[in-house]
XYZ file of C-alpha atoms in Angstrom:
376
model
C 38.011 9.784 11.013
C 35.078 12.115 11.744
C 34.791 13.720 7.681
C 35.502 10.229 6.449
C 31.999 9.460 5.561
C 33.594 5.382 4.646
C 34.208 4.998 7.739
C 32.739 2.250 9.910
C 32.168 5.210 12.636
C 29.098 6.798 10.720
C 27.393 3.178 10.799
C 26.240 3.653 14.281
C 24.750 6.845 13.905
C 23.188 5.416 10.917
C 21.564 1.928 12.729
C 20.455 4.754 15.667
C 19.347 6.637 13.325
C 16.952 4.332 11.392
C 15.904 2.597 14.474
C 14.443 5.963 15.515
C 12.540 6.836 12.507
C 10.963 3.032 12.748
C 10.018 3.439 15.981
C 8.087 6.930 14.919
C 6.922 4.965 11.776
C 5.274 1.988 13.780
C 3.380 5.120 15.426
C 2.145 5.842 11.715
C 1.625 2.666 10.236
C -0.725 2.403 13.571
C -2.697 5.648 13.375
C -2.931 6.106 9.792
C -5.331 3.478 8.991
C -7.183 4.505 11.959
C -7.893 8.320 11.321
C -5.726 9.384 13.926
C -3.448 12.142 14.063
C 0.046 11.566 13.977
C 0.826 14.677 16.150
C -1.725 14.251 18.806
C -1.394 12.168 20.779
C 2.614 13.197 21.028
C 3.372 10.836 23.149
C 3.033 6.671 22.127
C 0.271 5.107 23.984
C -0.680 1.287 24.825
C -3.798 0.385 22.305
C -5.694 -2.141 24.853
C -5.641 0.693 28.178
C -4.602 3.960 26.855
C -1.594 4.600 29.108
C 0.876 7.053 27.885
C 4.105 5.117 27.190
C 7.441 6.717 29.125
C 10.688 7.298 27.108
C 12.663 4.913 29.178
C 9.986 1.953 28.228
C 9.808 3.534 24.228
C 14.016 2.877 23.361
C 13.442 1.591 19.740
C 14.212 -2.366 19.085
C 15.697 -2.184 23.222
C 12.709 -1.631 24.994
C 10.747 -4.696 23.253
C 13.095 -6.614 24.087
C 13.238 -5.702 27.679
C 9.558 -6.052 28.160
C 9.532 -9.376 26.748
C 7.049 -7.585 23.940
C 4.439 -6.441 26.635
C 2.360 -3.232 28.120
C 4.252 -2.405 31.034
C 1.070 -1.472 32.532
C -2.116 -3.849 31.627
C 0.822 -6.717 30.782
C -1.301 -6.674 26.753
C 0.864 -8.550 24.241
C 2.814 -5.528 21.729
C 2.935 -7.502 18.693
C 5.796 -8.055 16.946
C 5.530 -5.834 14.465
C 7.016 -3.041 16.078
C 10.356 -4.443 17.187
C 10.126 -5.814 13.001
C 9.729 -2.264 12.057
C 12.300 -0.656 13.858
C 15.092 -2.751 13.487
C 14.187 -3.558 9.517
C 14.253 0.319 9.337
C 17.853 0.436 10.250
C 19.208 -2.085 8.133
C 18.075 -0.364 5.392
C 18.883 2.474 6.554
C 22.667 0.754 6.993
C 22.298 -0.894 3.908
C 21.778 2.631 2.009
C 24.810 4.523 3.332
C 26.619 1.252 2.278
C 26.401 1.257 -1.236
C 25.384 5.405 -1.603
C 26.858 8.409 -1.680
C 26.220 10.556 1.242
C 23.566 12.626 -0.370
C 22.235 9.747 -1.939
C 21.793 8.252 1.053
C 19.552 11.022 2.529
C 16.883 10.461 -0.750
C 17.136 6.939 0.133
C 16.120 7.040 3.782
C 12.776 8.784 3.102
C 12.242 5.993 0.162
C 13.007 3.362 2.984
C 10.833 5.705 5.182
C 8.199 5.775 2.533
C 8.799 2.076 1.438
C 8.392 0.272 5.881
C 5.321 3.081 5.751
C 3.058 1.903 3.320
C 4.410 -1.597 2.717
C 3.629 -2.598 6.052
C -0.012 -0.473 5.801
C -1.326 -1.802 2.289
C 0.012 -5.516 3.689
C -2.356 -5.630 6.821
C -5.550 -3.081 5.987
C -4.978 -3.133 2.159
C -4.868 0.305 1.129
C -1.979 2.867 0.071
C -1.960 6.206 1.545
C -2.170 8.276 -1.160
C -0.844 11.498 0.522
C 2.361 9.503 1.299
C 2.957 8.607 -2.305
C 2.321 12.331 -3.518
C 4.377 13.942 -0.431
C 7.075 11.280 -1.561
C 7.033 11.876 -5.482
C 7.032 15.217 -4.559
C 10.855 14.931 -2.474
C 11.918 12.724 -5.536
C 10.945 14.949 -8.003
C 12.759 18.188 -5.955
C 15.592 16.301 -5.110
C 16.341 15.255 -8.801
C 16.810 18.600 -9.983
C 20.382 19.024 -8.169
C 20.933 15.245 -7.462
C 20.048 13.005 -9.836
C 22.286 10.011 -8.900
C 19.502 7.638 -7.791
C 18.222 7.564 -11.237
C 21.003 6.642 -13.251
C 21.963 3.822 -11.050
C 22.338 1.083 -14.335
C 24.567 4.111 -15.620
C 27.482 6.043 -13.751
C 28.646 7.987 -16.777
C 25.302 9.310 -16.642
C 25.668 10.275 -13.173
C 28.687 12.734 -14.412
C 26.875 14.239 -17.719
C 23.604 14.653 -15.713
C 25.697 16.811 -13.063
C 27.252 18.679 -16.204
C 23.702 19.556 -17.374
C 21.187 21.908 -16.875
C 19.239 21.056 -13.374
C 16.141 20.414 -15.176
C 17.953 16.986 -16.865
C 16.756 15.342 -13.896
C 13.700 16.665 -12.980
C 13.035 15.591 -16.470
C 13.982 11.687 -15.818
C 11.857 11.630 -12.837
C 8.776 12.609 -14.034
C 9.140 10.602 -16.942
C 9.426 7.973 -14.298
C 6.800 8.682 -12.203
C 4.776 8.864 -15.994
C 5.386 5.357 -16.713
C 5.033 3.985 -13.517
C 1.545 5.897 -13.063
C 0.393 5.696 -16.471
C 1.305 1.747 -16.955
C 0.174 0.689 -13.937
C -3.358 2.459 -14.228
C -3.521 1.002 -18.120
C -3.127 -2.598 -16.353
C -5.978 -1.936 -13.532
C -8.372 -0.707 -16.578
C -7.678 -4.076 -18.291
C -8.179 -5.733 -15.118
C -11.517 -4.055 -14.597
C -12.341 -4.762 -18.482
C -11.423 -8.734 -17.677
C -12.153 -9.404 -14.302
C -14.528 -6.642 -13.445
C -17.266 -8.869 -12.406
C -18.050 -11.582 -10.405
C -21.281 -13.623 -10.759
C -22.278 -16.065 -8.967
C -25.651 -18.492 -8.976
C -27.310 -20.272 -5.719
C -28.877 -23.681 -6.052
C -31.537 -22.587 -4.174
C -32.354 -19.268 -2.885
C -29.797 -17.755 -0.139
C -30.001 -15.045 2.397
C -28.181 -12.232 2.442
C -28.949 -8.454 4.007
C -26.907 -5.520 4.642
C -25.528 -5.152 8.018
C -25.560 -1.310 8.970
C -22.472 0.578 10.638
C -21.671 0.408 14.382
C -19.955 3.302 14.160
C -19.093 6.766 11.617
C -15.323 4.630 11.087
C -17.043 1.590 10.250
C -18.601 0.931 6.999
C -21.519 -1.191 5.616
C -21.172 -4.980 5.012
C -22.938 -6.622 2.464
C -23.545 -10.372 4.032
C -24.101 -13.038 1.982
C -23.886 -17.021 2.736
C -21.653 -16.330 5.414
C -19.606 -14.378 3.514
C -18.678 -10.382 4.609
C -18.059 -7.415 1.938
C -17.018 -4.688 3.429
C -18.856 -1.382 1.124
C -15.628 -0.084 0.170
C -14.645 -3.124 -1.357
C -17.937 -3.443 -3.827
C -17.544 -0.016 -5.142
C -14.248 1.579 -6.005
C -15.867 3.551 -8.971
C -19.570 5.621 -8.843
C -20.302 3.546 -11.876
C -19.636 0.152 -9.723
C -22.869 -1.828 -8.884
C -24.155 -4.994 -6.770
C -26.256 -7.006 -8.772
C -29.462 -9.161 -7.245
C -31.492 -11.664 -8.514
C -34.198 -11.507 -5.318
C -36.999 -13.815 -5.017
C -37.860 -11.806 -1.821
C -36.936 -8.471 -0.778
C -37.565 -6.963 2.844
C -36.981 -2.945 2.741
C -37.022 -0.927 6.540
C -39.757 -3.738 7.540
C -41.749 -3.678 3.742
C -41.943 -6.265 1.299
C -40.717 -5.519 -2.243
C -41.433 -7.345 -5.571
C -39.188 -10.001 -6.440
C -36.888 -9.274 -9.535
C -33.954 -7.321 -10.004
C -32.206 -5.081 -7.243
C -29.705 -2.800 -8.200
C -27.252 -1.492 -4.898
C -24.580 1.770 -5.809
C -22.648 3.099 -3.209
C -25.367 5.784 -2.311
C -28.288 4.224 -3.739
C -30.709 1.753 -4.042
C -33.042 0.747 -7.385
C -35.431 -1.365 -6.346
C -37.079 -3.970 -8.966
C -40.315 -1.388 -9.228
C -38.008 1.464 -10.606
C -38.055 3.131 -6.543
C -34.567 4.811 -5.889
C -34.121 5.294 -2.553
C -30.928 6.543 -0.692
C -28.803 4.634 0.857
C -29.074 6.399 4.367
C -32.240 6.471 4.423
C -32.082 2.408 4.395
C -32.247 1.260 8.002
C -33.312 -2.903 6.653
C -32.361 -4.258 3.177
C -32.442 -8.103 3.597
C -33.645 -11.009 1.075
C -32.804 -14.357 -0.957
C -30.681 -14.222 -4.073
C -30.399 -16.616 -6.716
C -27.988 -14.708 -8.659
C -25.114 -11.786 -7.455
C -22.924 -10.027 -10.087
C -20.878 -8.395 -7.433
C -18.102 -5.553 -8.965
C -14.328 -5.728 -8.195
C -10.793 -4.563 -9.177
C -8.286 -6.666 -10.405
C -5.898 -3.586 -8.515
C -6.775 -0.834 -6.586
C -5.835 2.426 -7.649
C -3.277 3.450 -5.024
C -0.740 0.904 -6.767
C -0.332 3.008 -9.743
C 0.370 6.200 -7.860
C 2.718 4.113 -5.488
C 4.047 2.935 -9.114
C 4.374 6.247 -9.725
C 6.286 7.464 -6.585
C 8.864 4.731 -7.508
C 9.838 5.509 -10.841
C 10.323 9.389 -9.851
C 12.733 8.068 -7.586
C 14.641 5.568 -9.505
C 13.614 6.275 -13.189
C 11.770 4.894 -16.194
C 14.305 1.565 -16.236
C 13.688 1.386 -12.659
C 10.139 1.033 -13.433
C 10.582 -1.392 -16.072
C 12.926 -3.629 -13.778
C 10.225 -3.486 -10.639
C 6.843 -4.293 -12.952
C 8.856 -7.462 -13.962
C 10.169 -8.268 -10.598
C 7.516 -7.466 -8.441
C 5.061 -9.570 -10.570
C 7.479 -12.941 -9.776
C 7.492 -11.957 -6.006
C 3.921 -12.073 -5.862
C 3.292 -14.920 -7.989
C 6.115 -16.786 -5.210
C 4.080 -16.137 -2.180
C 0.779 -16.978 -4.187
C 2.334 -20.085 -4.717
C 4.147 -20.340 -0.757
C 1.144 -19.362 1.101
C -1.652 -21.221 -1.089
C -3.048 -17.937 -2.104
C -5.541 -19.263 -4.956
C -6.889 -17.792 -7.691
C -9.376 -14.531 -7.065
C -8.514 -14.184 -2.917
C -7.505 -10.758 -2.381
C -3.342 -10.702 -2.594
C -2.150 -6.870 -1.654
C 0.304 -5.619 -4.129
C 2.140 -2.602 -2.744
C 4.824 -4.608 -0.707
C 5.463 -6.451 -3.833
C 6.150 -3.332 -5.767
C 8.238 -1.820 -2.925
C 10.252 -5.214 -2.664
C 11.159 -4.865 -6.374
C 12.067 -1.552 -6.561
C 14.165 -2.292 -3.281
C 15.555 -5.495 -5.300
C 16.546 -2.503 -8.362
C 18.293 -0.491 -5.286
C 20.419 -2.888 -4.271
C 21.808 -4.405 -7.561
C 19.387 -5.480 -9.094
C 20.082 -2.091 -11.897
C 22.970 -4.815 -12.412
C 20.786 -7.557 -13.630
C 18.864 -5.377 -15.924
C 22.675 -4.040 -17.463
C 23.292 -8.047 -17.802
C 20.324 -8.505 -19.609
C 20.867 -5.816 -21.806
C 24.319 -6.763 -22.906
C 23.360 -10.319 -23.580
C 20.081 -8.803 -25.671
C 22.756 -6.663 -27.750
C 25.082 -9.588 -28.244
C 22.750 -11.565 -29.342
């Protein structure tokens, strides 16, 4: 029974492994966006009281329920996210084990861990850690050299041929999947920049605006105008991005500047008289604006890196399916969430949801579609 990997016996250790991995992913999801080390401190701690959590209060899934979602020391609420991540990771591991061979399931465990981590970080912070996508891509490319089964879900016969062929056959398919995923979505980013790259706002009367200095080195400078606060990182994705303000009044470091066009870039400011000031030298900057041209991106550059990683895992056909299905998922989410046009919507979770759909049966829909097209 123990050597029969299709036995139900194996589901218990797989689920336990998934729950433990999910517990570690919670650490990564919390610490990575804050720039904290994943290894130090080694023990998990309460974000509020900073007390270390002893092991018997850190048992995956169970401890959150026994503690009723509260810290045992300061009784601060523990977000439901911690429990959900552990449960979802355990279920994804079990589903991966159910539908795949042992070697493929091991690769899927890596993908599921990356999917949960990247998807949750993007949903909470609207950032995709590039280091995770590069690490995942490297694992997928290496794995494809000796076990390319995940790349051939749509054609089981191709798996046999891939195993019989040279090692670089799988590596080639994974590499092509990465190229298609990265450059396919990268072209969408460029097109979106050309079409939606600037947002022009005209005010009926001169409106107050100001730059709010970062309280700590970890916080960004903020552009504030008409009760809207935009972090610096959300304004300047590219070196060429400029924030243009038609001003009737400008105050710079306590001095009044002539009215006119103020150009603000990521690291410098150009006043209407042509003088260039480094941002680090600017202590106070405010004024009144009649028209603002705000740079924006249709999609962040983390998404192409993510789709490239997805392509390395599931191949080119999986990338095409992921792009199509993720668009459907995003539209449904925007409608149900009443997210209006122009409001930011993290796209990474939908790309990952599309990839998971492909892995857990979406490739069958693709095959039905291909058969239908062939029949016509």
